[in-house]
Amino acid sequence: MANIEGERAKHRAAQIDSIKRVASHLIAEKGADGLSLRAVAREIGVVSSALYRYFANRDELLTALIYDAYNDLGASVERSEARISRSDCRRRWAVTCRAVRRWARSHPHEFSLLYGTPVPGYRAPKTTIEAASRVVIVMGEILSDSTIASSHGRSVRRSRDVAAFLDVDGLARILPGVPEDFYVRALMAWTLIFGSISFELFGHYVGSVNSPGRLFDEVVEELGELLGI
């Protein structure tokens, strides 16, 4: 009985992987808004009802793809950052940012699914938050370690009531030890890193930037200065 159950589990896992591979291929070809279980079933060569054993609807399939992509990105960044000495916060920052860009360039359709135009009618469930937070947590740990190690560059333009417009409790979990007045800079850095990558991948630098890689390195360096890392 145990062998039978094990084989069934393997078969189910293989089928799910096959469905997700085909769905990813369709997204790369037609975009996420064109994804449907019917289209996936047509590509696989089965009736669409067969897919409902694995995914209740299109949104559940999209969620699985998003969850996998966030975890793949997070794992890639974590591996790269872990190779650097804990005391070298500036290098950890640079390596982390470049790892995000490297993954995005290798997985442009997955990056677009995560950070591009929202899919009409789809709302990611809270179950994706942990996976989505992995890269942000790595960046937050670097900033926190840098804050603890040195107060250089920590002055801010003015004191402000950040609780009036930020989720300070959520940010405190990501940025332990970082003063609340510094949260705006941290969010600026996060936005600029992912925004720069998006501009590169989606062609917004055409006619203004000759070397997106060199520009990205400059952005990373400038942000390191801004953050006092």
PDB file of N, CA and C in Angstrom, residues 106-160:
ATOM      1  N   SER A 106      18.032  36.304 -16.669  1.00  0.00           N
ATOM      2  CA  SER A 106      17.932  34.888 -17.035  1.00  0.00           C
ATOM      3  C   SER A 106      16.489  34.399 -17.041  1.00  0.00           C
ATOM      4  N   HIS A 107      15.620  35.104 -16.335  1.00  0.00           N
ATOM      5  CA  HIS A 107      14.207  34.708 -16.216  1.00  0.00           C
ATOM      6  C   HIS A 107      13.306  35.926 -16.466  1.00  0.00           C
ATOM      7  N   PRO A 108      13.390  36.525 -17.650  1.00  0.00           N
ATOM      8  CA  PRO A 108      12.633  37.768 -17.883  1.00  0.00           C
ATOM      9  C   PRO A 108      11.123  37.609 -17.763  1.00  0.00           C
ATOM     10  N   HIS A 109      10.589  36.478 -18.194  1.00  0.00           N
ATOM     11  CA  HIS A 109       9.137  36.292 -18.138  1.00  0.00           C
ATOM     12  C   HIS A 109       8.672  36.076 -16.700  1.00  0.00           C
ATOM     13  N   GLU A 110       9.479  35.371 -15.917  1.00  0.00           N
ATOM     14  CA  GLU A 110       9.150  35.193 -14.504  1.00  0.00           C
ATOM     15  C   GLU A 110       9.246  36.520 -13.761  1.00  0.00           C
ATOM     16  N   PHE A 111      10.280  37.314 -14.085  1.00  0.00           N
ATOM     17  CA  PHE A 111      10.422  38.631 -13.457  1.00  0.00           C
ATOM     18  C   PHE A 111       9.220  39.504 -13.802  1.00  0.00           C
ATOM     19  N   SER A 112       8.795  39.447 -15.048  1.00  0.00           N
ATOM     20  CA  SER A 112       7.629  40.225 -15.474  1.00  0.00           C
ATOM     21  C   SER A 112       6.376  39.778 -14.736  1.00  0.00           C
ATOM     22  N   LEU A 113       6.255  38.469 -14.505  1.00  0.00           N
ATOM     23  CA  LEU A 113       5.098  37.952 -13.776  1.00  0.00           C
ATOM     24  C   LEU A 113       5.075  38.487 -12.354  1.00  0.00           C
ATOM     25  N   LEU A 114       6.263  38.618 -11.748  1.00  0.00           N
ATOM     26  CA  LEU A 114       6.358  39.092 -10.363  1.00  0.00           C
ATOM     27  C   LEU A 114       6.251  40.608 -10.251  1.00  0.00           C
ATOM     28  N   TYR A 115       6.913  41.331 -11.153  1.00  0.00           N
ATOM     29  CA  TYR A 115       7.068  42.773 -10.983  1.00  0.00           C
ATOM     30  C   TYR A 115       6.552  43.607 -12.154  1.00  0.00           C
ATOM     31  N   GLY A 116       5.961  42.943 -13.135  1.00  0.00           N
ATOM     32  CA  GLY A 116       5.447  43.670 -14.291  1.00  0.00           C
ATOM     33  C   GLY A 116       3.990  44.084 -14.127  1.00  0.00           C
ATOM     34  N   THR A 117       3.322  44.248 -15.245  1.00  0.00           N
ATOM     35  CA  THR A 117       1.923  44.672 -15.234  1.00  0.00           C
ATOM     36  C   THR A 117       1.055  43.629 -14.523  1.00  0.00           C
ATOM     37  N   PRO A 118       0.222  44.044 -13.581  1.00  0.00           N
ATOM     38  CA  PRO A 118      -0.645  43.079 -12.888  1.00  0.00           C
ATOM     39  C   PRO A 118      -1.553  42.336 -13.855  1.00  0.00           C
ATOM     40  N   VAL A 119      -1.791  41.064 -13.572  1.00  0.00           N
ATOM     41  CA  VAL A 119      -2.681  40.259 -14.408  1.00  0.00           C
ATOM     42  C   VAL A 119      -4.125  40.658 -14.110  1.00  0.00           C
ATOM     43  N   PRO A 120      -4.895  41.069 -15.110  1.00  0.00           N
ATOM     44  CA  PRO A 120      -6.284  41.487 -14.872  1.00  0.00           C
ATOM     45  C   PRO A 120      -7.091  40.402 -14.148  1.00  0.00           C
ATOM     46  N   GLY A 121      -7.754  40.804 -13.087  1.00  0.00           N
ATOM     47  CA  GLY A 121      -8.624  39.888 -12.359  1.00  0.00           C
ATOM     48  C   GLY A 121      -7.924  38.993 -11.364  1.00  0.00           C
ATOM     49  N   TYR A 122      -6.595  39.107 -11.290  1.00  0.00           N
ATOM     50  CA  TYR A 122      -5.862  38.232 -10.362  1.00  0.00           C
ATOM     51  C   TYR A 122      -5.365  39.026  -9.159  1.00  0.00           C
ATOM     52  N   ARG A 123      -5.496  38.427  -7.985  1.00  0.00           N
ATOM     53  CA  ARG A 123      -4.972  39.021  -6.761  1.00  0.00           C
ATOM     54  C   ARG A 123      -4.195  37.942  -6.008  1.00  0.00           C
ATOM     55  N   ALA A 124      -2.905  38.167  -5.828  1.00  0.00           N
ATOM     56  CA  ALA A 124      -2.065  37.159  -5.172  1.00  0.00           C
ATOM     57  C   ALA A 124      -2.505  36.972  -3.725  1.00  0.00           C
ATOM     58  N   PRO A 125      -2.630  35.725  -3.282  1.00  0.00           N
ATOM     59  CA  PRO A 125      -3.035  35.473  -1.895  1.00  0.00           C
ATOM     60  C   PRO A 125      -1.894  35.743  -0.917  1.00  0.00           C
ATOM     61  N   LYS A 126      -2.235  35.830   0.359  1.00  0.00           N
ATOM     62  CA  LYS A 126      -1.231  36.099   1.387  1.00  0.00           C
ATOM     63  C   LYS A 126      -0.195  34.989   1.509  1.00  0.00           C
ATOM     64  N   THR A 127      -0.516  33.817   0.990  1.00  0.00           N
ATOM     65  CA  THR A 127       0.427  32.695   1.069  1.00  0.00           C
ATOM     66  C   THR A 127       1.703  32.953   0.266  1.00  0.00           C
ATOM     67  N   THR A 128       1.689  33.957  -0.616  1.00  0.00           N
ATOM     68  CA  THR A 128       2.884  34.267  -1.397  1.00  0.00           C
ATOM     69  C   THR A 128       3.810  35.253  -0.690  1.00  0.00           C
ATOM     70  N   ILE A 129       3.350  35.845   0.413  1.00  0.00           N
ATOM     71  CA  ILE A 129       4.106  36.917   1.052  1.00  0.00           C
ATOM     72  C   ILE A 129       5.476  36.435   1.548  1.00  0.00           C
ATOM     73  N   GLU A 130       5.511  35.272   2.187  1.00  0.00           N
ATOM     74  CA  GLU A 130       6.780  34.768   2.721  1.00  0.00           C
ATOM     75  C   GLU A 130       7.810  34.582   1.616  1.00  0.00           C
ATOM     76  N   ALA A 131       7.397  33.972   0.507  1.00  0.00           N
ATOM     77  CA  ALA A 131       8.318  33.777  -0.612  1.00  0.00           C
ATOM     78  C   ALA A 131       8.731  35.112  -1.219  1.00  0.00           C
ATOM     79  N   ALA A 132       7.773  36.037  -1.330  1.00  0.00           N
ATOM     80  CA  ALA A 132       8.058  37.347  -1.916  1.00  0.00           C
ATOM     81  C   ALA A 132       9.014  38.163  -1.062  1.00  0.00           C
ATOM     82  N   SER A 133       9.083  37.859   0.224  1.00  0.00           N
ATOM     83  CA  SER A 133       9.893  38.646   1.155  1.00  0.00           C
ATOM     84  C   SER A 133      11.354  38.217   1.215  1.00  0.00           C
ATOM     85  N   ARG A 134      11.707  37.116   0.586  1.00  0.00           N
ATOM     86  CA  ARG A 134      13.048  36.569   0.773  1.00  0.00           C
ATOM     87  C   ARG A 134      14.154  37.539   0.355  1.00  0.00           C
ATOM     88  N   VAL A 135      14.015  38.158  -0.797  1.00  0.00           N
ATOM     89  CA  VAL A 135      15.043  39.098  -1.255  1.00  0.00           C
ATOM     90  C   VAL A 135      15.066  40.336  -0.362  1.00  0.00           C
ATOM     91  N   VAL A 136      13.889  40.822  -0.007  1.00  0.00           N
ATOM     92  CA  VAL A 136      13.809  42.013   0.837  1.00  0.00           C
ATOM     93  C   VAL A 136      14.445  41.748   2.201  1.00  0.00           C
ATOM     94  N   ILE A 137      14.259  40.548   2.712  1.00  0.00           N
ATOM     95  CA  ILE A 137      14.855  40.199   4.004  1.00  0.00           C
ATOM     96  C   ILE A 137      16.379  40.189   3.919  1.00  0.00           C
ATOM     97  N   VAL A 138      16.928  39.671   2.829  1.00  0.00           N
ATOM     98  CA  VAL A 138      18.385  39.698   2.650  1.00  0.00           C
ATOM     99  C   VAL A 138      18.889  41.137   2.644  1.00  0.00           C
ATOM    100  N   MET A 139      18.222  41.996   1.884  1.00  0.00           N
ATOM    101  CA  MET A 139      18.618  43.402   1.835  1.00  0.00           C
ATOM    102  C   MET A 139      18.470  44.055   3.205  1.00  0.00           C
ATOM    103  N   GLY A 140      17.383  43.717   3.895  1.00  0.00           N
ATOM    104  CA  GLY A 140      17.153  44.280   5.218  1.00  0.00           C
ATOM    105  C   GLY A 140      18.215  43.864   6.224  1.00  0.00           C
ATOM    106  N   GLU A 141      18.662  42.616   6.134  1.00  0.00           N
ATOM    107  CA  GLU A 141      19.706  42.135   7.045  1.00  0.00           C
ATOM    108  C   GLU A 141      21.021  42.880   6.811  1.00  0.00           C
ATOM    109  N   ILE A 142      21.313  43.150   5.542  1.00  0.00           N
ATOM    110  CA  ILE A 142      22.540  43.899   5.230  1.00  0.00           C
ATOM    111  C   ILE A 142      22.463  45.305   5.818  1.00  0.00           C
ATOM    112  N   LEU A 143      21.345  45.959   5.611  1.00  0.00           N
ATOM    113  CA  LEU A 143      21.177  47.314   6.140  1.00  0.00           C
ATOM    114  C   LEU A 143      21.202  47.315   7.662  1.00  0.00           C
ATOM    115  N   SER A 144      20.572  46.328   8.274  1.00  0.00           N
ATOM    116  CA  SER A 144      20.566  46.230   9.732  1.00  0.00           C
ATOM    117  C   SER A 144      21.969  46.000  10.266  1.00  0.00           C
ATOM    118  N   ASP A 145      22.714  45.082   9.640  1.00  0.00           N
ATOM    119  CA  ASP A 145      24.090  44.810  10.069  1.00  0.00           C
ATOM    120  C   ASP A 145      24.964  46.045   9.913  1.00  0.00           C
ATOM    121  N   SER A 146      24.734  46.783   8.823  1.00  0.00           N
ATOM    122  CA  SER A 146      25.505  47.998   8.591  1.00  0.00           C
ATOM    123  C   SER A 146      25.176  49.068   9.619  1.00  0.00           C
ATOM    124  N   THR A 147      23.897  49.163   9.989  1.00  0.00           N
ATOM    125  CA  THR A 147      23.460  50.134  10.995  1.00  0.00           C
ATOM    126  C   THR A 147      24.101  49.846  12.346  1.00  0.00           C
ATOM    127  N   ILE A 148      24.132  48.568  12.694  1.00  0.00           N
ATOM    128  CA  ILE A 148      24.718  48.162  13.968  1.00  0.00           C
ATOM    129  C   ILE A 148      26.223  48.417  13.973  1.00  0.00           C
ATOM    130  N   ALA A 149      26.869  48.185  12.817  1.00  0.00           N
ATOM    131  CA  ALA A 149      28.324  48.310  12.746  1.00  0.00           C
ATOM    132  C   ALA A 149      28.794  49.755  12.748  1.00  0.00           C
ATOM    133  N   SER A 150      27.984  50.650  12.198  1.00  0.00           N
ATOM    134  CA  SER A 150      28.442  52.031  12.073  1.00  0.00           C
ATOM    135  C   SER A 150      27.252  52.977  11.984  1.00  0.00           C
ATOM    136  N   SER A 151      27.420  54.165  12.500  1.00  0.00           N
ATOM    137  CA  SER A 151      26.378  55.191  12.393  1.00  0.00           C
ATOM    138  C   SER A 151      26.702  56.176  11.283  1.00  0.00           C
ATOM    139  N   HIS A 152      27.794  55.918  10.526  1.00  0.00           N
ATOM    140  CA  HIS A 152      28.206  56.826   9.453  1.00  0.00           C
ATOM    141  C   HIS A 152      27.118  56.911   8.384  1.00  0.00           C
ATOM    142  N   GLY A 153      26.785  58.111   8.008  1.00  0.00           N
ATOM    143  CA  GLY A 153      25.833  58.320   6.931  1.00  0.00           C
ATOM    144  C   GLY A 153      24.390  58.107   7.336  1.00  0.00           C
ATOM    145  N   ARG A 154      24.131  58.018   8.639  1.00  0.00           N
ATOM    146  CA  ARG A 154      22.785  57.693   9.075  1.00  0.00           C
ATOM    147  C   ARG A 154      21.883  58.914   9.270  1.00  0.00           C
ATOM    148  N   SER A 155      22.429  60.100   9.131  1.00  0.00           N
ATOM    149  CA  SER A 155      21.578  61.272   9.323  1.00  0.00           C
ATOM    150  C   SER A 155      20.534  61.331   8.212  1.00  0.00           C
ATOM    151  N   VAL A 156      19.357  61.826   8.536  1.00  0.00           N
ATOM    152  CA  VAL A 156      18.292  61.975   7.554  1.00  0.00           C
ATOM    153  C   VAL A 156      17.941  63.448   7.432  1.00  0.00           C
ATOM    154  N   ARG A 157      17.227  63.788   6.366  1.00  0.00           N
ATOM    155  CA  ARG A 157      16.949  65.190   6.074  1.00  0.00           C
ATOM    156  C   ARG A 157      16.157  65.845   7.197  1.00  0.00           C
ATOM    157  N   ARG A 158      15.183  65.148   7.738  1.00  0.00           N
ATOM    158  CA  ARG A 158      14.375  65.720   8.805  1.00  0.00           C
ATOM    159  C   ARG A 158      13.653  64.594   9.539  1.00  0.00           C
ATOM    160  N   SER A 159      13.203  64.899  10.717  1.00  0.00           N
ATOM    161  CA  SER A 159      12.399  63.928  11.442  1.00  0.00           C
ATOM    162  C   SER A 159      10.986  63.930  10.856  1.00  0.00           C
ATOM    163  N   ARG A 160      10.364  62.784  10.807  1.00  0.00           N
ATOM    164  CA  ARG A 160       9.031  62.709  10.233  1.00  0.00           C
ATOM    165  C   ARG A 160       8.229  61.623  10.941  1.00  0.00           C
TER     166      ARG A 160
END
